[in-house]
């Protein structure tokens, strides 16, 4: 089979037994060498095949160093900020380019140096780490900017996935762009992309929301928008807040909306739970899962628009106002999620809540927008 895959290709072998003490059995080396030397080859082309026999993850980095590295077509790395994607659970999910950048950088900015240290140790990378997280990024920016202006190669990694995607990195990238310092992405794993690809929900269009606000009013406002979008909605949800999320989502999306709860993606206990929001709320009411969670909710299907009753509109307005929204903001949010005219909703709001609010009159900015 191998000879058919390599027609008119010569194979060059270099067996350095002395450099692999006690790692590869002698019989294995001899069998592989004999099999490969029997291939039909062509003297005009050369191809190198490297075999690594690993019995322990501790020697993976040592064996990697023994494989001859061909010269990169890109040449030496240029100075700049490199946003490097790292594994979201499985250490094997990292690109050769990412490893090259991490080895070549002058410094690696890391969200958690202890966590990232395990990754670097696994691949025998000696580049120094510098902590860079949401609590110190403002203080670090000028120091990092100075090093970049001096021509250094700075790599930025998060605990998992791509920097800047629900992780530190966005502000530093903006600063570098403003200062005309190159910002180079090194693509890697992303939890929400992996979850979406295996979810079974529509991937034609999707909205990545990420983590919701801790403030109840802002959270409800965002969920109301998501509930009415014709795209798959994707959220990052902390395990201890999953029950709260499902309760709020069920009330706004509806209990029959399909959802997927992806947990511990690429890890040993990876799990994809599928069902309706109502079923999920029931299942997870007594179960608190562990690990990283991505929740995907199916898009709103285009269907005949049902006009809500006046009492339903009142209930939505009351909920928003009780959560601290002004009358005009509440009217806008309700109007965005219904086919009822904004002017009609505003009239209901004034009639039912205008007196109790007091601070908003008929001269409210919302009314001026309607006229």
CSV table of C-alpha atoms in Angstrom, one decimal:
chain,number,residue,atom,x,y,z
A,1,UNK,CA,0.0,0.0,0.0
A,2,UNK,CA,2.8,2.4,0.9
A,3,UNK,CA,4.6,1.7,-2.4
A,4,UNK,CA,1.4,2.7,-4.3
A,5,UNK,CA,1.2,5.9,-2.4
A,6,UNK,CA,4.8,6.8,-3.3
A,7,UNK,CA,5.1,6.2,-7.0
A,8,UNK,CA,8.4,7.4,-8.4
A,9,UNK,CA,9.6,8.7,-5.0
A,10,UNK,CA,12.9,7.9,-3.5
A,11,UNK,CA,13.2,7.4,0.2
A,12,UNK,CA,16.2,8.4,2.3
A,13,UNK,CA,16.7,6.8,5.7
A,14,UNK,CA,18.9,7.8,8.5
A,15,UNK,CA,18.9,5.3,11.4
A,16,UNK,CA,20.6,6.8,14.5
A,17,UNK,CA,20.3,4.1,17.0
A,18,UNK,CA,22.7,5.8,19.4
A,19,UNK,CA,20.4,8.8,19.8
A,20,UNK,CA,17.4,6.6,20.8
A,21,UNK,CA,18.7,4.6,23.8
A,22,UNK,CA,16.2,2.1,25.1
A,23,UNK,CA,13.2,3.9,23.4
A,24,UNK,CA,12.7,1.8,20.3
A,25,UNK,CA,13.3,-2.0,20.4
A,26,UNK,CA,16.0,-3.2,18.1
A,27,UNK,CA,13.7,-5.7,16.4
A,28,UNK,CA,11.2,-2.9,15.6
A,29,UNK,CA,13.9,-0.8,14.0
A,30,UNK,CA,15.1,-3.8,11.9
A,31,UNK,CA,11.6,-4.7,10.7
A,32,UNK,CA,10.7,-1.2,9.7
A,33,UNK,CA,14.1,-0.7,7.9
A,34,UNK,CA,13.7,-4.0,6.0
A,35,UNK,CA,10.2,-3.2,4.9
A,36,UNK,CA,11.0,0.3,3.7
A,37,UNK,CA,14.1,-0.8,1.8
A,38,UNK,CA,12.0,-3.1,-0.3
A,39,UNK,CA,10.0,-0.1,-1.7
A,40,UNK,CA,10.4,0.8,-5.4
A,41,UNK,CA,12.2,4.1,-5.5
A,42,UNK,CA,13.2,6.8,-8.0
A,43,UNK,CA,16.7,8.4,-7.8
A,44,UNK,CA,15.4,11.8,-8.9
A,45,UNK,CA,13.4,12.7,-5.8
A,46,UNK,CA,14.0,12.5,-2.1
A,47,UNK,CA,11.5,12.1,0.7
A,48,UNK,CA,12.2,11.7,4.4
A,49,UNK,CA,10.1,9.6,6.6
A,50,UNK,CA,10.5,9.8,10.4
A,51,UNK,CA,9.1,7.3,12.8
A,52,UNK,CA,8.6,8.0,16.5
A,53,UNK,CA,7.9,5.1,18.9
A,54,UNK,CA,6.7,6.5,22.2
A,55,UNK,CA,5.9,4.4,25.3
A,56,UNK,CA,5.5,7.5,27.5
A,57,UNK,CA,4.2,11.0,27.1
A,58,UNK,CA,7.4,12.2,28.9
A,59,UNK,CA,9.6,11.4,25.9
A,60,UNK,CA,7.4,13.0,23.2
A,61,UNK,CA,9.4,16.3,23.4
A,62,UNK,CA,12.7,14.5,23.2
A,63,UNK,CA,11.7,12.6,20.1
A,64,UNK,CA,10.4,15.8,18.5
A,65,UNK,CA,13.8,17.3,18.9
A,66,UNK,CA,15.4,14.4,17.0
A,67,UNK,CA,13.3,14.8,13.9
A,68,UNK,CA,15.2,17.0,11.4
A,69,UNK,CA,13.3,20.2,10.8
A,70,UNK,CA,13.1,21.4,7.2
A,71,UNK,CA,13.7,25.1,6.7
A,72,UNK,CA,10.5,27.1,6.9
A,73,UNK,CA,9.2,28.6,3.7
A,74,UNK,CA,8.3,31.7,5.6
A,75,UNK,CA,11.8,32.3,6.9
A,76,UNK,CA,12.6,33.8,10.3
A,77,UNK,CA,9.7,35.1,12.3
A,78,UNK,CA,9.2,38.9,12.0
A,79,UNK,CA,8.9,40.9,15.2
A,80,UNK,CA,5.4,41.5,16.4
A,81,UNK,CA,2.5,40.2,18.6
A,82,UNK,CA,1.6,36.6,17.8
A,83,UNK,CA,-1.9,35.5,19.0
A,84,UNK,CA,-1.3,31.7,19.4
A,85,UNK,CA,-4.2,29.2,19.7
A,86,UNK,CA,-3.6,26.5,22.3
A,87,UNK,CA,-5.3,23.2,23.1
A,88,UNK,CA,-8.7,23.4,24.9
A,89,UNK,CA,-8.1,20.1,26.6
A,90,UNK,CA,-6.1,17.6,24.6
A,91,UNK,CA,-2.4,18.6,24.4
A,92,UNK,CA,-2.2,17.0,21.0
A,93,UNK,CA,-4.4,19.7,19.5
A,94,UNK,CA,-1.7,22.2,18.7
A,95,UNK,CA,-0.2,23.1,15.3
A,96,UNK,CA,3.4,22.8,14.3
A,97,UNK,CA,3.4,26.5,13.5
A,98,UNK,CA,2.2,27.3,17.0
A,99,UNK,CA,5.0,25.2,18.5
A,100,UNK,CA,7.5,27.0,16.2
A,101,UNK,CA,6.3,30.4,17.3
A,102,UNK,CA,6.3,29.5,21.0
A,103,UNK,CA,9.9,28.2,20.7
A,104,UNK,CA,11.1,31.3,18.8
A,105,UNK,CA,9.4,34.0,20.8
A,106,UNK,CA,11.4,36.2,23.2
A,107,UNK,CA,8.6,36.0,25.8
A,108,UNK,CA,5.2,34.3,26.1
A,109,UNK,CA,2.3,36.3,27.7
A,110,UNK,CA,0.2,33.8,29.6
A,111,UNK,CA,-3.2,34.0,31.3
A,112,UNK,CA,-2.0,31.5,33.9
A,113,UNK,CA,1.7,30.7,34.0
A,114,UNK,CA,1.3,27.5,36.0
A,115,UNK,CA,-1.4,26.2,33.6
A,116,UNK,CA,0.6,27.2,30.5
A,117,UNK,CA,3.8,25.8,32.0
A,118,UNK,CA,2.4,22.3,31.7
A,119,UNK,CA,1.9,22.8,27.9
A,120,UNK,CA,5.4,24.2,27.4
A,121,UNK,CA,7.0,21.4,29.5
A,122,UNK,CA,5.2,18.8,27.5
A,123,UNK,CA,6.8,20.1,24.3
A,124,UNK,CA,10.1,21.0,25.9
A,125,UNK,CA,9.7,24.8,25.2
A,126,UNK,CA,12.0,26.9,27.3
A,127,UNK,CA,10.7,30.4,26.4
A,128,UNK,CA,10.1,32.5,29.5
A,129,UNK,CA,6.5,33.2,30.6
A,130,UNK,CA,5.1,36.5,31.8
A,131,UNK,CA,1.6,36.6,33.4
A,132,UNK,CA,-1.0,38.6,31.4
A,133,UNK,CA,-4.6,38.4,32.5
A,134,UNK,CA,-7.7,40.6,33.0
A,135,UNK,CA,-6.5,41.8,36.4
A,136,UNK,CA,-3.1,43.1,35.2
A,137,UNK,CA,-3.4,43.7,31.4
A,138,UNK,CA,-3.7,47.4,31.8
A,139,UNK,CA,-0.5,47.6,33.9
A,140,UNK,CA,1.4,45.2,31.5
A,141,UNK,CA,0.4,47.0,28.2
A,142,UNK,CA,3.2,49.6,28.2
A,143,UNK,CA,5.9,47.1,29.2
A,144,UNK,CA,4.8,44.8,26.4
A,145,UNK,CA,4.5,47.6,23.9
A,146,UNK,CA,8.1,48.8,24.7
A,147,UNK,CA,9.5,45.3,24.1
A,148,UNK,CA,7.5,45.1,20.8
A,149,UNK,CA,8.9,48.5,19.7
A,150,UNK,CA,12.4,47.2,20.4
A,151,UNK,CA,11.9,44.4,17.9
A,152,UNK,CA,11.0,41.5,20.1
A,153,UNK,CA,8.7,38.6,19.2
A,154,UNK,CA,5.9,38.4,21.7
A,155,UNK,CA,3.5,35.4,21.8
A,156,UNK,CA,0.2,35.7,23.6
A,157,UNK,CA,-1.7,32.6,24.8
A,158,UNK,CA,-4.7,32.0,26.9
A,159,UNK,CA,-5.5,29.0,29.1
A,160,UNK,CA,-7.3,27.4,26.2
A,161,UNK,CA,-8.3,28.4,22.7
A,162,UNK,CA,-7.7,31.6,20.9
A,163,UNK,CA,-6.6,34.8,22.8
A,164,UNK,CA,-9.1,37.6,22.6
A,165,UNK,CA,-12.1,35.3,22.3
A,166,UNK,CA,-13.7,35.5,25.7
A,167,UNK,CA,-10.1,35.7,27.0
A,168,UNK,CA,-7.5,38.5,27.4
A,169,UNK,CA,-5.9,39.9,24.3
A,170,UNK,CA,-8.3,42.2,22.6
A,171,UNK,CA,-7.1,45.4,24.1
A,172,UNK,CA,-3.4,44.6,23.5
A,173,UNK,CA,-4.2,43.8,19.9
A,174,UNK,CA,-6.0,47.1,19.5
A,175,UNK,CA,-3.1,48.9,21.0
A,176,UNK,CA,-0.6,47.2,18.6
A,177,UNK,CA,-2.8,48.0,15.6
A,178,UNK,CA,-2.9,51.7,16.7
A,179,UNK,CA,0.9,51.7,17.0
A,180,UNK,CA,1.4,50.0,13.6
A,181,UNK,CA,2.9,46.9,15.3
A,182,UNK,CA,2.2,43.7,13.4
A,183,UNK,CA,-0.5,41.4,14.9
A,184,UNK,CA,-0.2,37.9,13.6
A,185,UNK,CA,-2.9,35.2,14.4
A,186,UNK,CA,-1.7,31.6,14.7
A,187,UNK,CA,-5.0,29.7,14.4
A,188,UNK,CA,-5.8,27.0,16.8
A,189,UNK,CA,-8.7,25.2,18.7
A,190,UNK,CA,-11.8,27.0,19.6
A,191,UNK,CA,-14.4,25.5,21.9
A,192,UNK,CA,-17.5,27.1,20.3
A,193,UNK,CA,-16.4,26.2,16.8
A,194,UNK,CA,-15.7,22.6,17.8
A,195,UNK,CA,-19.1,22.4,19.6
A,196,UNK,CA,-21.0,24.0,16.6
A,197,UNK,CA,-19.4,21.6,14.1
A,198,UNK,CA,-20.6,18.5,16.1
A,199,UNK,CA,-23.9,20.0,17.4
A,200,UNK,CA,-26.2,18.9,14.6
A,201,UNK,CA,-27.7,22.4,14.5
A,202,UNK,CA,-27.5,24.8,11.6
A,203,UNK,CA,-24.0,26.1,10.8
A,204,UNK,CA,-25.0,28.3,7.9
A,205,UNK,CA,-25.3,31.3,10.2
A,206,UNK,CA,-24.6,31.6,13.9
A,207,UNK,CA,-24.1,34.2,16.6
A,208,UNK,CA,-21.4,33.7,19.2
A,209,UNK,CA,-22.6,35.5,22.4
A,210,UNK,CA,-20.0,34.1,24.8
A,211,UNK,CA,-20.4,34.7,28.5
A,212,UNK,CA,-23.6,36.6,29.6
A,213,UNK,CA,-23.6,39.6,31.9
A,214,UNK,CA,-23.8,39.0,35.7
A,215,UNK,CA,-26.4,41.7,35.8
A,216,UNK,CA,-29.9,40.2,35.6
A,217,UNK,CA,-31.4,43.0,33.5
A,218,UNK,CA,-28.6,43.0,30.9
A,219,UNK,CA,-28.6,39.2,30.8
A,220,UNK,CA,-32.3,39.2,30.1
A,221,UNK,CA,-32.0,41.9,27.5
A,222,UNK,CA,-29.4,39.9,25.6
A,223,UNK,CA,-31.4,36.7,25.8
A,224,UNK,CA,-34.5,38.5,24.4
A,225,UNK,CA,-32.4,39.5,21.4
A,226,UNK,CA,-31.0,36.0,20.9
A,227,UNK,CA,-34.5,34.4,21.2
A,228,UNK,CA,-35.6,36.3,18.1
A,229,UNK,CA,-32.6,35.8,15.9
A,230,UNK,CA,-32.7,33.4,12.9
A,231,UNK,CA,-29.2,32.1,13.6
A,232,UNK,CA,-27.9,29.4,15.9
A,233,UNK,CA,-27.0,31.0,19.3
A,234,UNK,CA,-23.8,30.0,21.1
A,235,UNK,CA,-23.1,30.8,24.8
A,236,UNK,CA,-20.3,30.0,27.3
A,237,UNK,CA,-21.9,29.1,30.6
A,238,UNK,CA,-20.0,28.5,33.9
A,239,UNK,CA,-21.1,25.1,35.4
A,240,UNK,CA,-22.6,26.7,38.5
A,241,UNK,CA,-24.8,29.0,36.4
A,242,UNK,CA,-26.1,26.4,34.0
A,243,UNK,CA,-29.4,25.9,35.9
A,244,UNK,CA,-30.0,29.7,36.0
A,245,UNK,CA,-29.3,30.0,32.3
A,246,UNK,CA,-31.7,27.2,31.3
A,247,UNK,CA,-34.5,28.7,33.4
A,248,UNK,CA,-34.1,32.1,31.8
A,249,UNK,CA,-33.6,30.7,28.3
A,250,UNK,CA,-36.6,28.5,28.5
A,251,UNK,CA,-38.9,31.4,29.5
A,252,UNK,CA,-37.7,33.5,26.5
A,253,UNK,CA,-36.8,31.0,23.8
A,254,UNK,CA,-39.6,28.7,24.7
A,255,UNK,CA,-39.4,25.2,26.2
A,256,UNK,CA,-39.6,23.5,22.8
A,257,UNK,CA,-36.5,25.1,21.3
A,258,UNK,CA,-33.8,22.5,20.6
A,259,UNK,CA,-30.4,22.9,22.3
A,260,UNK,CA,-27.1,21.2,22.7
A,261,UNK,CA,-25.0,21.3,25.8
A,262,UNK,CA,-21.3,20.5,25.0
A,263,UNK,CA,-19.1,19.8,28.0
A,264,UNK,CA,-15.4,19.1,28.4
A,265,UNK,CA,-14.7,19.2,24.6
A,266,UNK,CA,-11.6,17.2,23.6
A,267,UNK,CA,-11.1,15.9,27.1
A,268,UNK,CA,-11.6,12.4,28.6
A,269,UNK,CA,-15.1,13.1,29.8
A,270,UNK,CA,-16.4,14.9,26.7
A,271,UNK,CA,-20.2,15.0,26.5
A,272,UNK,CA,-22.8,16.3,24.1
A,273,UNK,CA,-26.3,16.5,25.6
A,274,UNK,CA,-29.1,17.1,23.1
A,275,UNK,CA,-32.8,17.9,23.6
A,276,UNK,CA,-35.2,20.8,24.2
A,277,UNK,CA,-34.6,23.6,26.6
A,278,UNK,CA,-37.5,22.4,28.7
A,279,UNK,CA,-36.0,18.9,28.9
A,280,UNK,CA,-32.6,20.4,29.7
A,281,UNK,CA,-34.1,22.5,32.5
A,282,UNK,CA,-35.6,19.4,34.0
A,283,UNK,CA,-32.5,17.2,33.6
A,284,UNK,CA,-30.0,19.7,35.0
A,285,UNK,CA,-32.3,20.9,37.8
A,286,UNK,CA,-30.8,18.2,40.0
A,287,UNK,CA,-27.5,17.7,38.3
A,288,UNK,CA,-24.6,20.2,38.4
A,289,UNK,CA,-22.0,19.2,35.7
A,290,UNK,CA,-18.4,20.0,35.9
A,291,UNK,CA,-16.0,21.5,33.4
A,292,UNK,CA,-16.2,23.9,30.5
A,293,UNK,CA,-19.7,24.2,29.0
A,294,UNK,CA,-20.8,25.5,25.7
A,295,UNK,CA,-24.6,25.8,25.1
A,296,UNK,CA,-26.0,26.1,21.6
A,297,UNK,CA,-29.7,26.9,20.9
A,298,UNK,CA,-31.3,26.5,17.6
A,299,UNK,CA,-32.3,29.5,15.6
A,300,UNK,CA,-35.8,30.9,15.5
A,301,UNK,CA,-37.7,29.4,12.5
A,302,UNK,CA,-39.5,31.8,10.2
A,303,UNK,CA,-43.1,31.2,10.9
A,304,UNK,CA,-46.4,33.2,10.7
A,305,UNK,CA,-46.0,36.0,13.1
A,306,UNK,CA,-48.4,35.9,16.0
A,307,UNK,CA,-49.5,39.3,17.4
A,308,UNK,CA,-49.1,39.3,21.2
A,309,UNK,CA,-52.0,40.4,23.3
A,310,UNK,CA,-51.9,43.7,25.2
A,311,UNK,CA,-51.6,41.8,28.5
A,312,UNK,CA,-48.5,40.0,27.1
A,313,UNK,CA,-47.0,43.3,26.1
A,314,UNK,CA,-47.7,44.7,29.5
A,315,UNK,CA,-46.0,41.7,31.2
A,316,UNK,CA,-42.8,42.1,29.1
A,317,UNK,CA,-42.8,45.9,29.8
A,318,UNK,CA,-43.3,45.3,33.5
A,319,UNK,CA,-40.4,42.8,33.7
A,320,UNK,CA,-38.0,45.1,32.0
A,321,UNK,CA,-39.0,48.2,34.0
A,322,UNK,CA,-38.8,46.2,37.3
A,323,UNK,CA,-35.2,45.3,36.3
A,324,UNK,CA,-34.2,48.9,36.1
A,325,UNK,CA,-34.8,49.8,32.4
A,326,UNK,CA,-36.3,53.1,31.6
A,327,UNK,CA,-39.7,53.2,29.9
A,328,UNK,CA,-38.2,54.2,26.5
A,329,UNK,CA,-35.6,51.4,26.7
A,330,UNK,CA,-38.3,48.8,27.7
A,331,UNK,CA,-40.5,49.9,24.8
A,332,UNK,CA,-37.5,49.5,22.3
A,333,UNK,CA,-36.7,46.0,23.6
A,334,UNK,CA,-40.2,44.8,23.4
A,335,UNK,CA,-40.7,46.3,19.9
A,336,UNK,CA,-37.6,44.6,18.7
A,337,UNK,CA,-39.1,41.2,19.5
A,338,UNK,CA,-42.6,41.7,18.1
A,339,UNK,CA,-44.4,42.7,15.0
A,340,UNK,CA,-46.5,45.3,17.0
A,341,UNK,CA,-45.7,48.9,16.1
A,342,UNK,CA,-43.4,50.7,18.4
A,343,UNK,CA,-45.8,53.6,18.7
A,344,UNK,CA,-48.6,51.2,19.9
A,345,UNK,CA,-46.3,49.7,22.6
A,346,UNK,CA,-45.3,53.2,23.7
A,347,UNK,CA,-48.9,54.1,24.2
A,348,UNK,CA,-49.5,51.0,26.3
A,349,UNK,CA,-46.4,51.8,28.4
A,350,UNK,CA,-47.5,55.3,29.1
A,351,UNK,CA,-51.0,54.3,30.0
A,352,UNK,CA,-49.9,51.5,32.4
A,353,UNK,CA,-46.6,52.7,33.8
A,354,UNK,CA,-46.3,56.4,33.0
A,355,UNK,CA,-47.7,57.7,36.2
A,356,UNK,CA,-45.8,55.3,38.5
A,357,UNK,CA,-42.5,56.2,36.8
A,358,UNK,CA,-43.1,59.9,37.0
A,359,UNK,CA,-39.7,60.8,35.6
A,360,UNK,CA,-40.7,60.1,32.1
A,361,UNK,CA,-43.4,62.2,30.4
A,362,UNK,CA,-44.9,62.6,27.0
A,363,UNK,CA,-41.8,64.4,25.9
A,364,UNK,CA,-39.7,61.2,26.4
A,365,UNK,CA,-37.0,60.8,23.7
A,366,UNK,CA,-38.7,57.6,22.7
A,367,UNK,CA,-41.8,59.5,21.7
A,368,UNK,CA,-39.8,62.0,19.7
A,369,UNK,CA,-38.2,59.2,17.7
A,370,UNK,CA,-41.7,57.9,16.8
A,371,UNK,CA,-43.0,61.1,15.4
